Amino acid sequence: INEEYDYINNYYQFVYQAQYEYLKEDYQKAYDLLKTAEKNCPLLKQMEINEPAILAECAMRLNKPEEAVHYIEVLVRDYGAKFENFKDAPLYKDIQNTRYWRKLERKAKKYHDAYLKQVDLDLRNEVLKMMEEDQSVRINRDYEGLKRVDSINHLKFKKIVADCDCFPDEMFPQFGNYTIDDKFFHPTTFVFHISRERAEYWKPIFLDLIRRGRAPANIYGDLIDSNLRSNGVYLYGIYNNIGSDKIDDFENLDKRRIAVGLPPLQLRKDILELIKKKYGI
């Protein structure tokens, strides 16, 4: 991804707004907002939002079937999504005899094979093993082991981020997605376990990666607020169960959130409410 893109200023806020409109089933608004974001910066596929999938669905509902197929193609080609899942989806049933659908169907296997070739299995497994150890010392309350594991993981993590110029995430093909081994790959839990001393190293790196669309947008806020747990007053309001009295300089909270790639707090709460309603999560 080119250095010139600034996702913090030109992308994330459109996408959060689009996610909200999509969950409210205002497909036109969601579509327009995502198209604006895409015009500003190359589209990402963030874990909870899945921009190409929302665009495919909105395009379909707005009677732009050829465009819907374009975004399905992006998902299959760039992100290793399984073409069969779209084929089985009732939403796309009516367009499966069109020329552009059949063309994608012919290419789907080639795309999937090419995607799998990009995945670095050793790298994926290394990160999965790091996640496993990170959790196991915590579940077993092994405090000695915890110090050791965190310090080893920190060094490995530093190297991975430097070598790949990104945060390990399924957005990036070298890490692969769950279709590879059915394993949940979500290393953002590491961020919550970075100590205050080590956080100083990561702050500028995380912010730069978020700005360039090379990391999940929440990691900077997570890093800072997880280190503020001990004094119980937060800067970014990432925890759902805290009141405004527990947030430093509450008036400027949204300004701070937007500056590090997070949605305004109320919008985030509204989105979570809608997700709960729509998916029962």
mmCIF file of C-alpha atoms in Angstrom:
data_model
loop_
_atom_site.group_PDB
_atom_site.id
_atom_site.type_symbol
_atom_site.label_atom_id
_atom_site.label_comp_id
_atom_site.label_asym_id
_atom_site.label_seq_id
_atom_site.Cartn_x
_atom_site.Cartn_y
_atom_site.Cartn_z
ATOM 1 C CA ILE A 1 0.000 0.000 0.000
ATOM 2 C CA ASN A 2 1.339 3.366 -1.060
ATOM 3 C CA GLU A 3 2.739 5.791 1.535
ATOM 4 C CA GLU A 4 0.490 8.583 0.271
ATOM 5 C CA TYR A 5 -2.705 7.178 1.734
ATOM 6 C CA ASP A 6 -3.923 8.529 5.047
ATOM 7 C CA TYR A 7 -6.564 6.152 6.364
ATOM 8 C CA ILE A 8 -7.019 8.066 9.619
ATOM 9 C CA ASN A 9 -8.159 11.225 7.880
ATOM 10 C CA ASN A 10 -9.664 9.866 4.671
ATOM 11 C CA TYR A 11 -11.036 6.395 5.271
ATOM 12 C CA TYR A 12 -12.011 5.021 8.672
ATOM 13 C CA GLN A 13 -14.716 7.558 9.576
ATOM 14 C CA PHE A 14 -16.570 6.998 6.290
ATOM 15 C CA VAL A 15 -16.400 3.271 6.900
ATOM 16 C CA TYR A 16 -17.766 3.421 10.473
ATOM 17 C CA GLN A 17 -20.633 5.576 9.279
ATOM 18 C CA ALA A 18 -21.220 3.106 6.420
ATOM 19 C CA GLN A 19 -21.242 0.166 8.827
ATOM 20 C CA TYR A 20 -23.877 1.947 10.897
ATOM 21 C CA GLU A 21 -26.082 2.695 7.861
ATOM 22 C CA TYR A 22 -25.661 -0.865 6.591
ATOM 23 C CA LEU A 23 -26.781 -2.306 9.925
ATOM 24 C CA LYS A 24 -29.779 0.026 9.778
ATOM 25 C CA GLU A 25 -30.427 -1.375 6.277
ATOM 26 C CA ASP A 26 -29.967 1.946 4.528
ATOM 27 C CA TYR A 27 -28.047 0.327 1.688
ATOM 28 C CA GLN A 28 -27.812 3.442 -0.476
ATOM 29 C CA LYS A 29 -26.171 5.480 2.270
ATOM 30 C CA ALA A 30 -23.829 2.656 3.216
ATOM 31 C CA TYR A 31 -22.877 2.185 -0.432
ATOM 32 C CA ASP A 32 -22.201 5.913 -1.009
ATOM 33 C CA LEU A 33 -20.042 6.188 2.126
ATOM 34 C CA LEU A 34 -17.978 3.121 1.252
ATOM 35 C CA LYS A 35 -17.478 4.320 -2.321
ATOM 36 C CA THR A 36 -16.166 7.611 -0.932
ATOM 37 C CA ALA A 37 -13.763 5.738 1.349
ATOM 38 C CA GLU A 38 -12.635 3.575 -1.567
ATOM 39 C CA LYS A 39 -12.051 6.630 -3.751
ATOM 40 C CA ASN A 40 -9.747 8.034 -1.044
ATOM 41 C CA CYS A 41 -7.799 4.884 -0.128
ATOM 42 C CA PRO A 42 -7.604 1.272 -1.336
ATOM 43 C CA LEU A 43 -10.359 -0.760 0.301
ATOM 44 C CA LEU A 44 -9.483 -2.766 3.410
ATOM 45 C CA LYS A 45 -11.215 -5.831 4.763
ATOM 46 C CA GLN A 46 -11.403 -5.145 8.486
ATOM 47 C CA MET A 47 -12.408 -8.041 10.643
ATOM 48 C CA GLU A 48 -15.699 -6.830 12.059
ATOM 49 C CA ILE A 49 -16.704 -4.655 9.111
ATOM 50 C CA ASN A 50 -15.666 -6.565 5.981
ATOM 51 C CA GLU A 51 -15.941 -3.654 3.558
ATOM 52 C CA PRO A 52 -15.935 -5.643 0.256
ATOM 53 C CA ALA A 53 -18.728 -7.909 1.524
ATOM 54 C CA ILE A 54 -20.898 -4.946 2.527
ATOM 55 C CA LEU A 55 -20.276 -3.331 -0.861
ATOM 56 C CA ALA A 56 -21.185 -6.557 -2.669
ATOM 57 C CA GLU A 57 -24.445 -6.816 -0.740
ATOM 58 C CA CYS A 58 -25.327 -3.123 -1.125
ATOM 59 C CA ALA A 59 -24.574 -3.207 -4.853
ATOM 60 C CA MET A 60 -26.813 -6.250 -5.203
ATOM 61 C CA ARG A 61 -29.683 -4.631 -3.292
ATOM 62 C CA LEU A 62 -29.301 -1.424 -5.308
ATOM 63 C CA ASN A 63 -29.592 -3.379 -8.535
ATOM 64 C CA LYS A 64 -25.951 -3.178 -9.580
ATOM 65 C CA PRO A 65 -25.306 -6.912 -9.982
ATOM 66 C CA GLU A 66 -22.166 -6.555 -12.062
ATOM 67 C CA GLU A 67 -20.601 -4.397 -9.359
ATOM 68 C CA ALA A 68 -21.677 -6.920 -6.706
ATOM 69 C CA VAL A 69 -19.733 -9.584 -8.602
ATOM 70 C CA HIS A 70 -16.707 -7.274 -8.730
ATOM 71 C CA TYR A 71 -16.588 -7.110 -4.917
ATOM 72 C CA ILE A 72 -17.125 -10.858 -4.592
ATOM 73 C CA GLU A 73 -14.161 -11.238 -6.921
ATOM 74 C CA VAL A 74 -12.087 -8.990 -4.628
ATOM 75 C CA LEU A 75 -12.991 -11.204 -1.655
ATOM 76 C CA VAL A 76 -12.148 -14.435 -3.470
ATOM 77 C CA ARG A 77 -8.999 -13.197 -5.181
ATOM 78 C CA ASP A 78 -7.442 -10.972 -2.515
ATOM 79 C CA TYR A 79 -8.753 -12.422 0.749
ATOM 80 C CA GLY A 80 -9.187 -16.133 0.110
ATOM 81 C CA ALA A 81 -12.969 -16.132 0.601
ATOM 82 C CA LYS A 82 -14.666 -19.298 -0.663
ATOM 83 C CA PHE A 83 -16.659 -18.750 -3.835
ATOM 84 C CA GLU A 84 -19.106 -21.525 -2.797
ATOM 85 C CA ASN A 85 -20.310 -19.359 0.100
ATOM 86 C CA PHE A 86 -21.522 -16.717 -2.334
ATOM 87 C CA LYS A 87 -22.962 -19.320 -4.645
ATOM 88 C CA ASP A 88 -25.054 -20.695 -1.791
ATOM 89 C CA ALA A 89 -26.225 -17.266 -0.607
ATOM 90 C CA PRO A 90 -29.873 -16.606 -1.555
ATOM 91 C CA LEU A 91 -29.021 -12.952 -2.222
ATOM 92 C CA TYR A 92 -26.958 -13.871 -5.294
ATOM 93 C CA LYS A 93 -29.157 -16.674 -6.673
ATOM 94 C CA ASP A 94 -30.748 -14.603 -9.447
ATOM 95 C CA ILE A 95 -27.548 -13.506 -11.132
ATOM 96 C CA GLN A 96 -25.788 -16.835 -11.422
ATOM 97 C CA ASN A 97 -26.565 -17.272 -15.095
ATOM 98 C CA THR A 98 -25.109 -13.896 -16.040
ATOM 99 C CA ARG A 99 -21.953 -13.660 -18.115
ATOM 100 C CA TYR A 100 -19.927 -11.900 -15.394
ATOM 101 C CA TRP A 101 -20.924 -14.377 -12.688
ATOM 102 C CA ARG A 102 -19.948 -17.341 -14.868
ATOM 103 C CA LYS A 103 -16.644 -15.683 -15.684
ATOM 104 C CA LEU A 104 -15.835 -15.341 -11.991
ATOM 105 C CA GLU A 105 -16.934 -18.918 -11.365
ATOM 106 C CA ARG A 106 -14.418 -20.113 -13.965
ATOM 107 C CA LYS A 107 -11.617 -18.156 -12.310
ATOM 108 C CA ALA A 108 -12.505 -18.896 -8.686
ATOM 109 C CA LYS A 109 -10.351 -21.970 -8.242
ATOM 110 C CA LYS A 110 -7.317 -20.338 -9.847
ATOM 111 C CA TYR A 111 -7.774 -17.347 -7.533
ATOM 112 C CA HIS A 112 -8.015 -19.555 -4.489
ATOM 113 C CA ASP A 113 -4.893 -21.521 -5.399
ATOM 114 C CA ALA A 114 -2.962 -18.299 -5.987
ATOM 115 C CA TYR A 115 -4.162 -16.962 -2.625
ATOM 116 C CA LEU A 116 -2.979 -20.099 -0.809
ATOM 117 C CA LYS A 117 0.446 -19.768 -2.433
ATOM 118 C CA GLN A 118 0.889 -16.337 -0.838
ATOM 119 C CA VAL A 119 0.252 -17.632 2.667
ATOM 120 C CA ASP A 120 3.371 -18.126 4.748
ATOM 121 C CA LEU A 121 2.325 -21.134 6.835
ATOM 122 C CA ASP A 122 5.387 -20.980 9.071
ATOM 123 C CA LEU A 123 4.617 -17.370 9.874
ATOM 124 C CA ARG A 124 0.938 -18.098 10.502
ATOM 125 C CA ASN A 125 1.786 -21.015 12.783
ATOM 126 C CA GLU A 126 4.388 -18.994 14.645
ATOM 127 C CA VAL A 127 1.823 -16.285 15.437
ATOM 128 C CA LEU A 128 -0.783 -18.910 16.420
ATOM 129 C CA LYS A 129 1.734 -20.528 18.760
ATOM 130 C CA MET A 130 2.583 -17.130 20.285
ATOM 131 C CA MET A 131 -1.128 -16.501 20.887
ATOM 132 C CA GLU A 132 -1.531 -19.909 22.473
ATOM 133 C CA GLU A 133 1.380 -19.387 24.872
ATOM 134 C CA ASP A 134 0.219 -15.855 25.672
ATOM 135 C CA GLN A 135 -3.130 -17.296 26.763
ATOM 136 C CA SER A 136 -1.903 -20.423 28.505
ATOM 137 C CA VAL A 137 0.405 -18.656 31.007
ATOM 138 C CA ARG A 138 -2.486 -16.317 31.837
ATOM 139 C CA ILE A 139 -5.096 -19.034 32.236
ATOM 140 C CA ASN A 140 -2.715 -21.016 34.457
ATOM 141 C CA ARG A 141 -1.711 -17.903 36.422
ATOM 142 C CA ASP A 142 1.911 -18.796 35.831
ATOM 143 C CA TYR A 143 3.485 -15.443 36.685
ATOM 144 C CA GLU A 144 7.084 -16.543 36.138
ATOM 145 C CA GLY A 145 6.162 -18.079 32.791
ATOM 146 C CA LEU A 146 4.192 -14.975 31.933
ATOM 147 C CA LYS A 147 7.244 -12.721 32.174
ATOM 148 C CA ARG A 148 9.270 -15.122 30.073
ATOM 149 C CA VAL A 149 6.582 -15.644 27.405
ATOM 150 C CA ASP A 150 5.814 -11.922 27.138
ATOM 151 C CA SER A 151 9.431 -11.033 26.680
ATOM 152 C CA ILE A 152 10.015 -13.734 24.017
ATOM 153 C CA ASN A 153 6.762 -12.821 22.251
ATOM 154 C CA HIS A 154 7.676 -9.160 22.306
ATOM 155 C CA LEU A 155 10.922 -9.832 20.441
ATOM 156 C CA LYS A 156 9.234 -12.101 17.899
ATOM 157 C CA PHE A 157 6.424 -9.652 17.442
ATOM 158 C CA LYS A 158 8.869 -6.793 16.857
ATOM 159 C CA LYS A 159 10.572 -8.793 14.137
ATOM 160 C CA ILE A 160 7.331 -9.856 12.429
ATOM 161 C CA VAL A 161 5.973 -6.310 12.322
ATOM 162 C CA ALA A 162 9.288 -4.938 11.035
ATOM 163 C CA ASP A 163 9.708 -7.663 8.392
ATOM 164 C CA CYS A 164 6.125 -7.496 7.106
ATOM 165 C CA ASP A 165 5.588 -3.754 7.563
ATOM 166 C CA CYS A 166 2.165 -4.534 9.005
ATOM 167 C CA PHE A 167 0.409 -5.854 12.079
ATOM 168 C CA PRO A 168 -0.228 -9.623 11.761
ATOM 169 C CA ASP A 169 -3.819 -9.740 10.549
ATOM 170 C CA GLU A 170 -5.967 -11.776 8.142
ATOM 171 C CA MET A 171 -6.248 -8.646 5.982
ATOM 172 C CA PHE A 172 -2.768 -9.446 4.717
ATOM 173 C CA PRO A 173 -2.457 -12.588 2.600
ATOM 174 C CA GLN A 174 0.864 -13.777 4.045
ATOM 175 C CA PHE A 175 -0.949 -14.577 7.322
ATOM 176 C CA GLY A 176 -3.838 -16.455 5.714
ATOM 177 C CA ASN A 177 -7.389 -16.753 7.017
ATOM 178 C CA TYR A 178 -9.476 -19.320 8.897
ATOM 179 C CA THR A 179 -10.238 -21.311 5.709
ATOM 180 C CA ILE A 180 -6.654 -22.571 5.921
ATOM 181 C CA ASP A 181 -6.828 -24.373 9.253
ATOM 182 C CA ASP A 182 -10.174 -23.318 10.823
ATOM 183 C CA LYS A 183 -8.200 -21.442 13.455
ATOM 184 C CA PHE A 184 -9.177 -18.072 14.830
ATOM 185 C CA PHE A 185 -6.331 -15.706 14.000
ATOM 186 C CA HIS A 186 -6.714 -12.467 15.896
ATOM 187 C CA PRO A 187 -3.445 -11.408 17.521
ATOM 188 C CA THR A 188 -4.795 -8.060 18.752
ATOM 189 C CA THR A 189 -4.959 -9.740 22.197
ATOM 190 C CA PHE A 190 -1.169 -9.255 22.293
ATOM 191 C CA VAL A 191 -1.729 -5.520 22.350
ATOM 192 C CA PHE A 192 -3.461 -5.774 25.735
ATOM 193 C CA HIS A 193 -0.426 -7.484 27.203
ATOM 194 C CA ILE A 194 2.242 -4.984 26.140
ATOM 195 C CA SER A 195 3.757 -3.484 29.267
ATOM 196 C CA ARG A 196 3.908 0.241 29.863
ATOM 197 C CA GLU A 197 7.681 0.328 29.235
ATOM 198 C CA ARG A 198 7.349 -1.537 25.942
ATOM 199 C CA ALA A 199 4.348 0.563 24.916
ATOM 200 C CA GLU A 200 6.645 3.530 24.297
ATOM 201 C CA TYR A 201 8.348 1.594 21.514
ATOM 202 C CA TRP A 202 5.035 0.644 19.896
ATOM 203 C CA LYS A 203 3.112 3.937 20.060
ATOM 204 C CA PRO A 204 4.615 5.629 16.992
ATOM 205 C CA ILE A 205 4.751 2.337 15.074
ATOM 206 C CA PHE A 206 1.103 1.474 15.698
ATOM 207 C CA LEU A 207 -0.067 4.955 14.806
ATOM 208 C CA ASP A 208 1.909 4.901 11.563
ATOM 209 C CA LEU A 209 0.573 1.453 10.603
ATOM 210 C CA ILE A 210 -3.021 2.517 11.301
ATOM 211 C CA ARG A 211 -2.556 5.662 9.253
ATOM 212 C CA ARG A 212 -1.287 3.611 6.304
ATOM 213 C CA GLY A 213 -4.002 0.961 6.533
ATOM 214 C CA ARG A 214 -1.460 -1.652 7.627
ATOM 215 C CA ALA A 215 -3.056 -2.568 10.968
ATOM 216 C CA PRO A 216 -6.463 -2.940 12.634
ATOM 217 C CA ALA A 217 -7.618 0.574 13.498
ATOM 218 C CA ASN A 218 -8.192 -0.132 17.197
ATOM 219 C CA ILE A 219 -4.687 -1.143 18.283
ATOM 220 C CA TYR A 220 -3.418 2.299 19.336
ATOM 221 C CA GLY A 221 -6.394 3.007 21.603
ATOM 222 C CA ASP A 222 -6.176 -0.557 22.964
ATOM 223 C CA LEU A 223 -2.475 -0.169 23.728
ATOM 224 C CA ILE A 224 -2.920 3.078 25.658
ATOM 225 C CA ASP A 225 -6.105 2.223 27.572
ATOM 226 C CA SER A 226 -5.028 -1.299 28.529
ATOM 227 C CA ASN A 227 -1.999 0.267 30.215
ATOM 228 C CA LEU A 228 -4.251 2.668 32.112
ATOM 229 C CA ARG A 229 -6.246 -0.148 33.760
ATOM 230 C CA SER A 230 -4.169 0.100 36.921
ATOM 231 C CA ASN A 231 -5.203 3.684 37.603
ATOM 232 C CA GLY A 232 -8.754 3.275 36.254
ATOM 233 C CA VAL A 233 -8.922 6.532 34.282
ATOM 234 C CA TYR A 234 -8.790 6.145 30.522
ATOM 235 C CA LEU A 235 -7.964 8.211 27.455
ATOM 236 C CA TYR A 236 -9.813 6.504 24.597
ATOM 237 C CA GLY A 237 -12.812 4.861 26.253
ATOM 238 C CA ILE A 238 -12.240 1.423 24.728
ATOM 239 C CA TYR A 239 -13.969 -0.430 27.596
ATOM 240 C CA ASN A 240 -17.755 -0.582 27.294
ATOM 241 C CA ASN A 241 -18.552 -0.631 30.988
ATOM 242 C CA ILE A 242 -17.009 2.666 32.106
ATOM 243 C CA GLY A 243 -18.746 6.011 32.583
ATOM 244 C CA SER A 244 -17.613 9.440 31.431
ATOM 245 C CA ASP A 245 -16.225 10.115 34.931
ATOM 246 C CA LYS A 246 -13.578 7.467 34.234
ATOM 247 C CA ILE A 247 -12.369 9.159 31.054
ATOM 248 C CA ASP A 248 -9.766 11.884 31.229
ATOM 249 C CA ASP A 249 -10.830 15.149 29.521
ATOM 250 C CA PHE A 250 -14.146 13.644 28.384
ATOM 251 C CA GLU A 251 -15.102 16.717 26.279
ATOM 252 C CA ASN A 252 -12.313 15.965 23.845
ATOM 253 C CA LEU A 253 -12.722 12.182 23.820
ATOM 254 C CA ASP A 254 -14.117 11.943 20.278
ATOM 255 C CA LYS A 255 -11.419 14.226 18.929
ATOM 256 C CA ARG A 256 -8.792 11.906 20.434
ATOM 257 C CA ARG A 257 -10.567 8.785 19.196
ATOM 258 C CA ILE A 258 -10.881 10.058 15.628
ATOM 259 C CA ALA A 259 -7.208 11.109 15.633
ATOM 260 C CA VAL A 260 -6.101 7.488 16.199
ATOM 261 C CA GLY A 261 -8.573 5.854 13.801
ATOM 262 C CA LEU A 262 -11.430 5.015 16.210
ATOM 263 C CA PRO A 263 -15.103 5.918 15.683
ATOM 264 C CA PRO A 264 -16.764 8.517 17.957
ATOM 265 C CA LEU A 265 -17.907 6.831 21.170
ATOM 266 C CA GLN A 266 -21.657 7.163 20.638
ATOM 267 C CA LEU A 267 -21.399 5.842 17.076
ATOM 268 C CA ARG A 268 -19.445 2.846 18.398
ATOM 269 C CA LYS A 269 -22.168 2.169 20.989
ATOM 270 C CA ASP A 270 -24.881 2.452 18.338
ATOM 271 C CA ILE A 271 -23.029 0.039 16.052
ATOM 272 C CA LEU A 272 -22.621 -2.528 18.862
ATOM 273 C CA GLU A 273 -26.331 -2.213 19.675
ATOM 274 C CA LEU A 274 -27.265 -2.849 16.025
ATOM 275 C CA ILE A 275 -24.858 -5.808 15.762
ATOM 276 C CA LYS A 276 -26.466 -7.306 18.843
ATOM 277 C CA LYS A 277 -29.898 -6.855 17.307
ATOM 278 C CA LYS A 278 -28.987 -8.156 13.860
ATOM 279 C CA TYR A 279 -26.796 -11.129 14.797
ATOM 280 C CA GLY A 280 -27.760 -11.741 18.413
ATOM 281 C CA ILE A 281 -24.105 -11.368 19.468
#
